CSV table of C-alpha atoms in Angstrom, one decimal:
chain,number,residue,atom,x,y,z
A,1,MET,CA,0.1,0.0,-0.1
A,2,GLU,CA,3.0,2.5,1.0
A,3,LYS,CA,4.8,1.7,-2.1
A,4,ASN,CA,1.6,2.4,-4.2
A,5,LYS,CA,1.4,5.7,-2.4
A,6,VAL,CA,4.9,6.7,-3.4
A,7,GLN,CA,4.4,5.4,-6.9
A,8,GLN,CA,1.6,7.5,-7.4
A,9,ILE,CA,3.8,10.5,-6.1
A,10,ILE,CA,6.4,9.6,-8.7
A,11,GLU,CA,3.8,9.3,-11.4
A,12,ARG,CA,2.5,12.7,-10.7
A,13,GLU,CA,5.8,14.3,-10.6
A,14,LYS,CA,7.0,13.1,-14.0
A,15,GLY,CA,7.9,15.6,-16.6
A,16,LEU,CA,11.5,16.7,-15.3
A,17,GLN,CA,14.7,16.0,-17.4
A,18,GLN,CA,16.6,13.2,-16.2
A,19,GLY,CA,19.8,14.6,-17.4
A,20,LEU,CA,22.1,15.1,-14.1
A,21,THR,CA,25.3,12.9,-13.9
A,22,THR,CA,26.8,11.2,-10.9
A,23,ARG,CA,29.4,13.7,-10.9
A,24,GLN,CA,27.0,16.8,-11.3
A,25,LEU,CA,24.9,15.2,-8.5
A,26,THR,CA,27.9,15.2,-5.9
A,27,MET,CA,28.8,18.6,-6.8
A,28,ILE,CA,25.2,20.0,-6.2
A,29,ALA,CA,25.6,18.5,-2.7
A,30,ILE,CA,29.0,20.1,-2.1
A,31,GLY,CA,28.0,23.3,-3.8
A,32,GLY,CA,25.3,23.6,-1.2
A,33,ALA,CA,27.0,22.8,1.7
A,34,ILE,CA,30.5,24.4,1.0
A,35,GLY,CA,29.6,28.1,1.2
A,36,THR,CA,29.1,30.8,4.0
A,37,GLY,CA,28.9,28.2,6.6
A,38,LEU,CA,32.6,27.1,6.1
A,39,PHE,CA,34.1,30.2,4.6
A,40,LEU,CA,32.6,32.6,7.2
A,41,GLY,CA,30.6,30.6,9.6
A,42,SER,CA,33.6,28.7,10.9
A,43,GLY,CA,35.0,31.7,12.4
A,44,LEU,CA,31.8,32.1,14.8
A,45,ALA,CA,32.3,28.2,15.7
A,46,ILE,CA,35.7,28.8,16.5
A,47,GLY,CA,35.1,31.7,18.7
A,48,LEU,CA,32.3,29.5,20.5
A,49,ALA,CA,34.4,26.4,21.2
A,50,GLY,CA,38.1,27.1,20.9
A,51,PRO,CA,40.2,24.3,19.4
A,52,SER,CA,37.4,21.7,20.5
A,53,VAL,CA,35.5,23.2,17.4
A,54,ILE,CA,37.3,20.2,15.8
A,55,LEU,CA,35.0,17.8,18.0
A,56,SER,CA,32.1,20.2,17.3
A,57,TYR,CA,32.3,19.7,13.6
A,58,ALA,CA,33.2,15.8,14.2
A,59,ILE,CA,29.9,15.3,15.9
A,60,GLY,CA,28.1,17.4,13.4
A,61,ALA,CA,29.5,15.1,10.7
A,62,LEU,CA,28.4,12.1,12.7
A,63,ILE,CA,25.0,13.3,12.6
A,64,ALA,CA,24.9,14.2,8.9
A,65,LEU,CA,26.5,10.9,8.3
A,66,MET,CA,23.4,8.9,10.0
A,67,LEU,CA,21.4,11.3,8.0
A,68,MET,CA,22.7,10.4,4.7
A,69,GLY,CA,22.6,6.5,5.6
A,70,CYS,CA,18.8,7.1,6.0
A,71,LEU,CA,18.3,9.2,3.0
A,72,ALA,CA,20.3,7.2,0.8
A,73,GLU,CA,18.2,4.1,1.6
A,74,MET,CA,14.9,5.8,1.0
A,75,THR,CA,16.1,7.5,-2.1
A,76,VAL,CA,17.4,4.6,-4.1
A,77,ALA,CA,14.0,2.9,-3.3
A,78,HIS,CA,12.0,5.6,-4.4
A,79,PRO,CA,13.8,8.3,-6.4
A,80,THR,CA,11.6,11.5,-7.1
A,81,SER,CA,12.0,15.2,-6.8
A,82,GLY,CA,9.5,15.4,-3.7
A,83,SER,CA,12.3,13.3,-1.9
A,84,PHE,CA,11.7,13.3,2.0
A,85,GLY,CA,8.7,15.3,1.6
A,86,ALA,CA,7.2,12.4,-0.6
A,87,TYR,CA,8.1,9.9,1.8
A,88,ALA,CA,6.8,11.8,4.9
A,89,GLU,CA,3.5,12.0,3.1
A,90,SER,CA,3.4,8.6,2.0
A,91,TYR,CA,4.9,6.7,5.3
A,92,ILE,CA,3.8,9.1,8.4
A,93,ASN,CA,0.8,11.4,7.0
A,94,PRO,CA,-0.2,14.0,4.8
A,95,TRP,CA,0.6,16.7,7.4
A,96,ALA,CA,4.2,15.7,7.7
A,97,GLY,CA,4.7,15.9,3.6
A,98,PHE,CA,3.1,19.3,3.9
A,99,ALA,CA,5.1,20.6,6.7
A,100,VAL,CA,8.1,19.1,5.7
A,101,ARG,CA,8.1,20.6,2.1
A,102,TYR,CA,7.0,24.1,3.2
A,103,SER,CA,9.5,24.2,6.0
A,104,TYR,CA,12.3,23.2,3.8
A,105,TRP,CA,11.2,25.2,0.9
A,106,PHE,CA,11.0,28.4,3.4
A,107,CYS,CA,14.6,27.7,4.7
A,108,LEU,CA,15.9,27.3,1.3
A,109,VAL,CA,14.3,30.6,0.0
A,110,LEU,CA,15.7,32.5,3.2
A,111,ALA,CA,19.1,31.0,2.6
A,112,ILE,CA,19.1,32.4,-1.0
A,113,GLY,CA,18.9,35.7,0.5
A,114,THR,CA,21.5,35.0,3.0
A,115,GLU,CA,24.0,33.8,0.2
A,116,VAL,CA,23.2,36.8,-2.1
A,117,THR,CA,23.6,39.0,0.9
A,118,ALA,CA,26.9,37.6,1.3
A,119,VAL,CA,27.8,38.2,-2.5
A,120,ALA,CA,27.0,41.8,-2.2
A,121,ILE,CA,29.2,41.9,0.8
A,122,TYR,CA,32.2,40.1,-1.1
A,123,MET,CA,32.0,42.5,-4.1
A,124,SER,CA,32.1,45.6,-2.1
A,125,TYR,CA,35.9,44.3,-1.5
A,126,TRP,CA,36.7,45.6,-5.2
A,127,PHE,CA,33.9,48.1,-5.5
A,128,PRO,CA,33.2,49.7,-2.2
A,129,THR,CA,31.1,52.6,-3.6
A,130,VAL,CA,28.5,50.4,-5.5
A,131,PRO,CA,25.4,49.8,-3.7
A,132,GLY,CA,25.0,46.2,-2.4
A,133,PHE,CA,21.3,45.7,-3.9
A,134,VAL,CA,23.0,46.2,-7.5
A,135,TRP,CA,25.1,43.1,-7.2
A,136,ILE,CA,22.2,41.2,-5.7
A,137,ILE,CA,20.2,42.1,-8.9
A,138,VAL,CA,23.0,41.2,-11.3
A,139,PHE,CA,23.8,37.9,-10.0
A,140,SER,CA,20.5,36.9,-9.1
A,141,ALA,CA,19.4,37.7,-12.8
A,142,ALA,CA,22.4,35.6,-14.1
A,143,LEU,CA,21.3,32.5,-11.8
A,144,LEU,CA,18.1,32.6,-12.8
A,145,TYR,CA,18.7,32.6,-16.5
A,146,VAL,CA,20.8,29.5,-15.4
A,147,ASN,CA,18.2,27.7,-13.6
A,148,VAL,CA,15.4,28.4,-16.2
A,149,THR,CA,17.2,27.3,-19.2
A,150,SER,CA,17.5,23.6,-18.7
A,151,VAL,CA,18.6,21.3,-15.8
A,152,ASN,CA,21.7,20.1,-17.9
A,153,VAL,CA,22.8,23.9,-18.0
A,154,PHE,CA,22.4,24.3,-14.3
A,155,GLY,CA,24.4,20.8,-13.4
A,156,THR,CA,27.2,22.0,-15.6
A,157,VAL,CA,27.5,25.4,-14.1
A,158,GLU,CA,27.4,23.9,-10.7
A,159,TYR,CA,29.7,21.3,-11.5
A,160,TRP,CA,32.3,24.1,-12.5
A,161,LEU,CA,31.4,26.7,-9.4
A,162,SER,CA,31.8,23.5,-7.0
A,163,LEU,CA,35.3,22.6,-8.9
A,164,ILE,CA,36.6,26.2,-8.2
A,165,LYS,CA,35.8,25.7,-4.4
A,166,ILE,CA,37.2,22.3,-4.0
A,167,ILE,CA,40.6,23.3,-5.7
A,168,ALA,CA,41.0,26.3,-3.6
A,169,ILE,CA,40.2,24.1,-0.4
A,170,VAL,CA,42.6,21.6,-1.6
A,171,GLY,CA,45.1,24.4,-2.4
A,172,PHE,CA,44.7,25.9,0.9
A,173,ILE,CA,45.1,22.3,2.9
A,174,LEU,CA,48.4,21.9,0.9
A,175,LEU,CA,49.6,25.3,1.5
A,176,ALA,CA,48.8,25.1,5.3
A,177,VAL,CA,50.8,21.8,5.3
A,178,TYR,CA,53.7,23.3,3.7
A,179,VAL,CA,53.7,26.1,5.9
A,180,ILE,CA,53.2,24.2,9.1
A,181,ILE,CA,56.1,21.5,8.3
A,182,GLY,CA,58.6,24.5,7.2
A,183,ALA,CA,57.5,26.6,10.5
A,184,ASP,CA,60.4,27.9,12.5
A,185,SER,CA,60.1,26.1,16.3
A,186,SER,CA,60.0,29.9,17.7
A,187,SER,CA,57.0,31.0,15.3
A,188,ALA,CA,53.6,31.4,16.6
A,189,ILE,CA,52.6,28.5,14.0
A,190,THR,CA,52.4,25.7,16.2
A,191,PHE,CA,50.4,22.6,17.3
A,192,GLN,CA,50.4,24.0,21.0
A,193,ASN,CA,48.0,26.5,19.7
A,194,TYR,CA,45.4,23.4,20.5
A,195,THR,CA,46.0,24.1,24.1
A,196,ASN,CA,47.3,27.5,24.5
A,197,ASP,CA,44.9,30.4,25.6
A,198,GLY,CA,42.7,28.2,27.8
A,199,GLY,CA,43.2,24.6,26.9
A,200,PHE,CA,41.7,22.4,24.2
A,201,PHE,CA,38.0,23.3,25.9
A,202,PRO,CA,38.4,27.0,26.7
A,203,ASN,CA,34.7,27.8,26.9
A,204,GLY,CA,34.0,24.3,28.6
A,205,PHE,CA,31.8,21.5,27.3
A,206,TRP,CA,29.1,24.1,26.6
A,207,GLY,CA,31.1,26.0,24.0
A,208,MET,CA,32.0,22.9,22.1
A,209,TRP,CA,28.4,21.6,22.2
A,210,ILE,CA,26.7,24.7,20.9
A,211,ALA,CA,29.4,25.2,18.0
A,212,ILE,CA,27.7,21.9,16.8
A,213,PHE,CA,25.0,24.2,15.8
A,214,VAL,CA,27.3,26.0,13.6
A,215,SER,CA,28.5,22.9,11.9
A,216,LEU,CA,25.1,21.4,11.3
A,217,PHE,CA,24.6,24.7,9.8
A,218,SER,CA,27.8,24.5,7.6
A,219,TYR,CA,26.7,20.7,6.4
A,220,LEU,CA,23.0,21.8,5.6
A,221,SER,CA,22.2,21.2,2.0
A,222,ILE,CA,23.9,17.8,1.7
A,223,GLU,CA,20.8,16.4,1.7
A,224,MET,CA,20.2,18.1,-1.8
A,225,ILE,CA,21.3,14.9,-3.7
A,226,ALA,CA,18.1,13.2,-2.7
A,227,VAL,CA,16.0,16.1,-4.2
A,228,SER,CA,17.8,16.1,-7.6
A,229,ALA,CA,17.8,12.1,-8.0
A,230,GLY,CA,14.4,12.7,-9.5
A,231,GLU,CA,16.5,14.3,-12.5
A,232,ALA,CA,19.4,11.7,-12.4
A,233,LYS,CA,20.2,9.6,-15.3
A,234,GLU,CA,20.5,6.3,-13.2
A,235,PRO,CA,19.4,7.3,-9.7
A,236,GLN,CA,19.8,3.6,-8.4
A,237,LYS,CA,23.8,3.9,-9.1
A,238,ALA,CA,24.4,7.7,-9.0
A,239,VAL,CA,22.6,8.6,-5.7
A,240,PRO,CA,24.7,6.0,-3.6
A,241,ILE,CA,28.0,7.1,-5.2
A,242,ALA,CA,27.2,10.7,-4.9
A,243,LEU,CA,26.1,10.7,-1.4
A,244,LYS,CA,29.1,8.6,-0.1
A,245,SER,CA,31.3,11.1,-2.0
A,246,ALA,CA,29.9,14.2,-0.9
A,247,VAL,CA,30.1,13.2,2.9
A,248,VAL,CA,33.6,11.8,2.9
A,249,ARG,CA,34.7,15.1,0.7
A,250,LEU,CA,32.7,17.7,3.1
A,251,VAL,CA,34.1,15.7,6.5
A,252,LEU,CA,37.5,15.9,5.0
A,253,PHE,CA,37.4,19.4,4.0
A,254,TYR,CA,35.8,20.8,7.1
A,255,ILE,CA,37.7,19.0,9.7
A,256,LEU,CA,41.1,18.9,8.2
A,257,THR,CA,40.9,22.6,7.0
A,258,LEU,CA,39.8,23.8,10.7
A,259,SER,CA,42.5,21.5,12.1
A,260,LEU,CA,45.0,22.9,10.0
A,261,MET,CA,44.0,26.7,10.5
A,262,LEU,CA,43.9,26.3,14.2
A,263,VAL,CA,47.8,25.4,13.9
A,264,ILE,CA,48.4,28.7,11.9
A,265,VAL,CA,45.9,31.1,13.7
A,266,PRO,CA,45.4,31.0,17.5
A,267,TRP,CA,41.5,30.5,18.1
A,268,GLY,CA,41.4,33.8,20.2
A,269,SER,CA,41.4,36.0,17.1
A,270,ALA,CA,38.6,34.1,15.6
A,271,GLY,CA,35.2,36.1,14.7
A,272,VAL,CA,32.8,36.7,11.8
A,273,GLU,CA,34.0,40.1,10.9
A,274,THR,CA,36.4,38.3,8.5
A,275,SER,CA,36.8,34.8,7.3
A,276,PRO,CA,39.4,32.6,8.9
A,277,PHE,CA,40.9,31.8,5.4
A,278,VAL,CA,41.5,35.6,5.0
A,279,LYS,CA,43.3,35.7,8.2
A,280,VAL,CA,45.3,32.8,7.3
A,281,MET,CA,46.4,34.6,4.1
A,282,GLU,CA,47.3,37.6,5.9
A,283,ILE,CA,49.4,36.0,8.5
A,284,LEU,CA,51.2,34.2,5.7
A,285,SER,CA,51.6,37.6,4.0
A,286,ILE,CA,51.2,36.2,0.4
A,287,PRO,CA,50.8,38.8,-2.1
A,288,GLY,CA,47.3,39.0,-3.8
A,289,ALA,CA,46.3,36.3,-1.4
A,290,ALA,CA,43.5,38.1,0.1
A,291,GLY,CA,41.8,39.3,-3.3
A,292,VAL,CA,41.8,35.5,-4.7
A,293,MET,CA,40.4,34.2,-1.5
A,294,ASN,CA,37.9,36.8,-1.6
A,295,PHE,CA,37.2,35.6,-5.2
A,296,VAL,CA,36.9,32.1,-4.0
A,297,ILE,CA,34.4,32.8,-1.2
A,298,LEU,CA,32.4,34.8,-3.8
A,299,VAL,CA,32.2,31.9,-6.0
A,300,ALA,CA,31.4,29.8,-3.0
A,301,ALA,CA,28.4,31.8,-2.2
A,302,LEU,CA,27.2,32.0,-6.0
A,303,SER,CA,27.5,28.3,-6.2
A,304,ALA,CA,25.5,27.7,-2.8
A,305,MET,CA,22.9,30.0,-3.8
A,306,ASN,CA,22.7,28.5,-7.5
A,307,SER,CA,21.9,24.8,-5.6
A,308,GLN,CA,19.4,26.4,-3.1
A,309,LEU,CA,17.5,28.0,-5.8
A,310,TYR,CA,17.5,24.8,-7.9
A,311,ILE,CA,16.1,22.8,-4.9
A,312,SER,CA,13.7,25.2,-3.5
A,313,THR,CA,12.2,25.4,-7.2
A,314,ARG,CA,11.8,21.5,-7.0
A,315,MET,CA,10.4,21.6,-3.5
A,316,MET,CA,7.5,24.1,-4.9
A,317,PHE,CA,6.9,22.0,-8.1
A,318,SER,CA,6.4,19.0,-5.9
A,319,LEU,CA,4.2,20.7,-3.4
A,320,SER,CA,2.0,21.9,-6.4
A,321,ARG,CA,1.7,18.4,-7.8
A,322,ALA,CA,0.8,17.0,-4.5
A,323,GLY,CA,-2.0,19.7,-4.3
A,324,PHE,CA,-0.7,21.5,-1.5
A,325,ALA,CA,0.1,24.7,-4.0
A,326,PRO,CA,-1.5,26.4,-6.8
A,327,LYS,CA,-1.6,24.1,-10.0
A,328,ALA,CA,0.3,26.8,-12.0
A,329,LEU,CA,3.6,26.1,-10.0
A,330,GLY,CA,3.5,22.3,-11.1
A,331,LYS,CA,3.8,23.4,-14.7
A,332,LEU,CA,6.8,23.0,-16.8
A,333,ASN,CA,8.2,25.2,-19.6
A,334,LYS,CA,9.6,24.0,-22.9
A,335,ASN,CA,12.8,22.9,-21.3
A,336,SER,CA,11.1,20.8,-18.6
A,337,VAL,CA,11.8,23.3,-15.8
A,338,PRO,CA,9.3,24.3,-13.5
A,339,ALA,CA,9.6,28.0,-14.3
A,340,THR,CA,6.7,29.3,-12.3
A,341,ALA,CA,7.7,27.7,-9.2
A,342,LEU,CA,11.4,29.1,-9.8
A,343,ALA,CA,9.6,32.6,-10.1
A,344,ILE,CA,8.1,32.5,-6.6
A,345,SER,CA,11.2,30.9,-5.0
A,346,VAL,CA,13.1,34.2,-5.5
A,347,ILE,CA,11.3,35.9,-2.6
A,348,GLY,CA,14.2,35.2,-0.5
A,349,ILE,CA,16.1,37.5,-2.9
A,350,ALA,CA,13.6,40.2,-2.8
A,351,ILE,CA,13.9,39.9,1.0
A,352,ALA,CA,17.3,40.2,0.8
A,353,THR,CA,17.5,43.2,-1.4
A,354,VAL,CA,14.9,45.3,0.7
A,355,ILE,CA,16.9,44.4,4.2
A,356,THR,CA,20.3,45.3,2.1
A,357,ILE,CA,18.9,48.6,1.2
A,358,ILE,CA,17.4,49.5,4.6
A,359,ALA,CA,20.0,48.1,6.8
A,360,PRO,CA,23.1,46.8,5.0
A,361,GLU,CA,25.3,46.6,8.2
A,362,THR,CA,23.1,43.9,9.7
A,363,ALA,CA,21.5,42.1,6.6
A,364,PHE,CA,23.6,39.1,6.6
A,365,GLY,CA,23.3,38.4,10.5
A,366,THR,CA,19.4,38.9,10.0
A,367,MET,CA,19.2,36.5,6.9
A,368,VAL,CA,21.2,33.8,8.7
A,369,SER,CA,19.0,34.0,11.9
A,370,ILE,CA,15.8,33.3,10.1
A,371,SER,CA,16.7,30.5,7.9
A,372,SER,CA,17.7,27.7,10.5
A,373,PHE,CA,14.8,26.1,11.9
A,374,GLY,CA,13.4,24.8,8.5
A,375,ALA,CA,16.4,22.9,7.9
A,376,MET,CA,17.0,21.3,11.2
A,377,PHE,CA,13.1,20.4,11.3
A,378,THR,CA,13.7,18.8,7.7
A,379,TRP,CA,16.7,16.5,9.1
A,380,PHE,CA,14.6,15.6,12.2
A,381,MET,CA,11.7,14.5,9.9
A,382,ILE,CA,14.1,12.7,7.7
A,383,PHE,CA,15.0,10.5,10.9
A,384,ILE,CA,11.5,10.0,11.7
A,385,THR,CA,10.3,9.1,8.5
A,386,HIS,CA,13.1,6.3,8.0
A,387,LEU,CA,11.7,4.7,11.1
A,388,PHE,CA,8.2,4.6,9.6
A,389,PHE,CA,9.6,3.6,6.2
A,390,ARG,CA,11.8,0.8,7.2
A,391,LYS,CA,8.9,-0.7,9.4
A,392,LYS,CA,6.1,-0.5,6.6
A,393,TRP,CA,8.8,-2.0,3.8
A,394,LYS,CA,9.2,-4.9,6.0
A,395,GLN,CA,5.3,-5.5,6.9
A,396,SER,CA,4.6,-4.9,3.0
A,397,GLY,CA,7.0,-7.7,2.0
A,398,ASN,CA,8.9,-6.0,-0.6
A,399,LYS,CA,12.2,-7.2,-1.8
A,400,LYS,CA,15.5,-6.5,-0.3
A,401,LEU,CA,16.5,-3.0,-0.3
A,402,PRO,CA,19.5,-2.1,-3.0
A,403,VAL,CA,20.9,0.2,0.0
A,404,ARG,CA,20.7,-0.3,3.7
A,405,MET,CA,21.4,1.8,6.6
A,406,ILE,CA,23.8,0.3,9.0
A,407,GLY,CA,22.8,0.2,12.5
A,408,TYR,CA,19.1,0.7,12.1
A,409,PRO,CA,17.0,1.5,14.3
A,410,TYR,CA,19.7,2.4,16.9
A,411,LEU,CA,21.9,4.8,14.5
A,412,THR,CA,18.4,6.5,13.3
A,413,ILE,CA,17.3,7.1,16.5
A,414,LEU,CA,20.7,8.3,18.0
A,415,GLY,CA,20.8,10.9,15.0
A,416,ALA,CA,17.3,12.3,15.8
A,417,ILE,CA,18.3,12.6,19.5
A,418,LEU,CA,21.5,14.3,18.9
A,419,LEU,CA,19.9,16.7,16.5
A,420,VAL,CA,16.9,17.7,18.8
A,421,ALA,CA,19.3,17.9,21.6
A,422,VAL,CA,21.5,20.4,19.9
A,423,VAL,CA,18.4,22.6,18.5
A,424,VAL,CA,16.8,22.7,22.1
A,425,SER,CA,20.2,24.0,23.4
A,426,THR,CA,19.9,26.8,21.1
A,427,TRP,CA,17.3,28.4,23.2
A,428,PHE,CA,19.8,28.9,26.0
A,429,SER,CA,22.2,30.5,23.7
A,430,VAL,CA,22.2,34.2,23.0
A,431,GLU,CA,23.8,33.7,19.5
A,432,PHE,CA,20.9,31.3,18.2
A,433,LYS,CA,18.2,31.8,20.3
A,434,ALA,CA,16.3,33.2,17.2
A,435,THR,CA,16.3,29.8,15.6
A,436,LEU,CA,13.2,28.8,18.2
A,437,ILE,CA,11.8,32.0,18.5
A,438,VAL,CA,11.1,32.0,14.6
A,439,GLY,CA,10.7,28.5,14.3
A,440,VAL,CA,8.1,27.3,16.7
A,441,PRO,CA,5.6,29.9,15.5
A,442,TRP,CA,6.2,28.8,12.0
A,443,LEU,CA,5.7,25.4,12.7
A,444,ILE,CA,2.4,26.5,14.3
A,445,PHE,CA,1.5,28.8,11.4
A,446,ILE,CA,2.4,25.8,8.9
A,447,THR,CA,0.3,23.3,10.8
A,448,ILE,CA,-2.9,25.7,11.0
A,449,ALA,CA,-2.4,26.3,7.5
A,450,TYR,CA,-2.7,22.5,6.7
A,451,PHE,CA,-6.2,21.9,8.4
A,452,ILE,CA,-7.4,24.8,6.7
A,453,TRP,CA,-6.2,23.6,3.3
A,454,LYS,CA,-7.6,20.1,4.3
A,455,ASN,CA,-10.9,21.6,5.2
A,456,ILE,CA,-11.0,23.4,2.1
A,457,ASN,CA,-10.3,20.4,-0.2
A,458,GLN,CA,-12.6,18.3,1.8
A,459,LYS,CA,-15.5,20.8,1.3
A,460,ARG,CA,-14.7,21.0,-2.2
A,461,ASP,CA,-14.5,17.1,-2.8
A,462,LEU,CA,-18.0,17.0,-1.1
A,463,ASP,CA,-19.7,19.7,-3.4
A,464,ILE,CA,-18.3,17.7,-6.3
A,465,ASP,CA,-20.0,14.5,-5.0
A,466,ASP,CA,-23.3,16.5,-4.5
A,467,GLN,CA,-23.1,17.8,-7.9
A,468,ASN,CA,-22.2,14.4,-9.4
A,469,GLU,CA,-25.4,12.8,-7.5
A,470,VAL,CA,-27.9,15.4,-8.9
A,471,GLN,CA,-26.5,14.9,-12.4
A,472,ASP,CA,-26.9,11.1,-11.8
A,473,MET,CA,-30.6,11.7,-11.0
């Protein structure tokens, strides 16, 4: 029965091009997850946790790995653009599918605004006199063109943008290793920076724990692979490979990069006013390095924005095909792109533009503070959906799963518990309290909206039945 439900969802979401390759799928995930969270947010995490930020990102990576295990199993069984929203609808109930899709879409829309706001900040490095909203409009128009053309064009552009980021990070790692090996014993570049200035846990266990939230914010968007599976050439082969590759690369890039960075830069100088990467280049006094790093950070923001625009469009498309949004949003243009859904997904860009004009100094922080809850809620629901999925899959007597999550159900439950614990902890943090202040009312609002939608549709169905009875008479 559940399998039939999912099959119905896959059928109603047909029409999208299946043109994404395995390497493009991998780059989509990396493109979304390697952005502002690494290049700027890591400074905030280091300031909170000190050297123990390495442990914070390791725990965050563990949660991400467990999430990807659950998602890979469900995605290979049911590849569709509705992804975890469709699975929640089928295996839990329609409210879950409604809430997950809209929360994730809203989160991505705001995240797009966050990245494009960062783009305006980065461009001011070269053009300080040009208003930020000009760059928002220019780059938004370019990425909208990429997304409305075709999924192949999107995949190609995202591949190269992400490749630039990966080359830059690998180059940074090699440079850092070279500098550390060649450092004089009397220099400030030393592994003793791990224990200097307050020890490995300078702000105690709490500092390390709350920094996990920043690590999760950095890893967010890796789940994009599951949404793009509906447009993959061979999802059964491509998705598992892309998921494993993306997770390994992200864990390697984040943890190794931070570990090396802390050897070169004492943790006490970390913050969000300047990227830790730029600070490393300043310490190393490499000519022109700051400009090069600013370019890489700009590419990172554009790449993340490009991925988020693509995924938010597909999520709204899925909502429409499910009957949760106007039918027009589920229509495809001649290039098999849901152009109307793309148009409404630029709301975040509009919000960011307005905020940048009104309050350019605080625009970035404002966009970040209001965009986290939807993603965290989505991750939690992926864990819960997996528990329902595995139980009902077994009861239905289906064949063996092509991909299986190891340690079920213990690791699935552990992932959900760790995620909830971190999110609840934000209530006691000045920096991240806005997550629940914004998130809880949003969840209440979306629940009320669902029941209003349900009542309207039930009434409409009853009216249609009554009309049919009259016609039969």
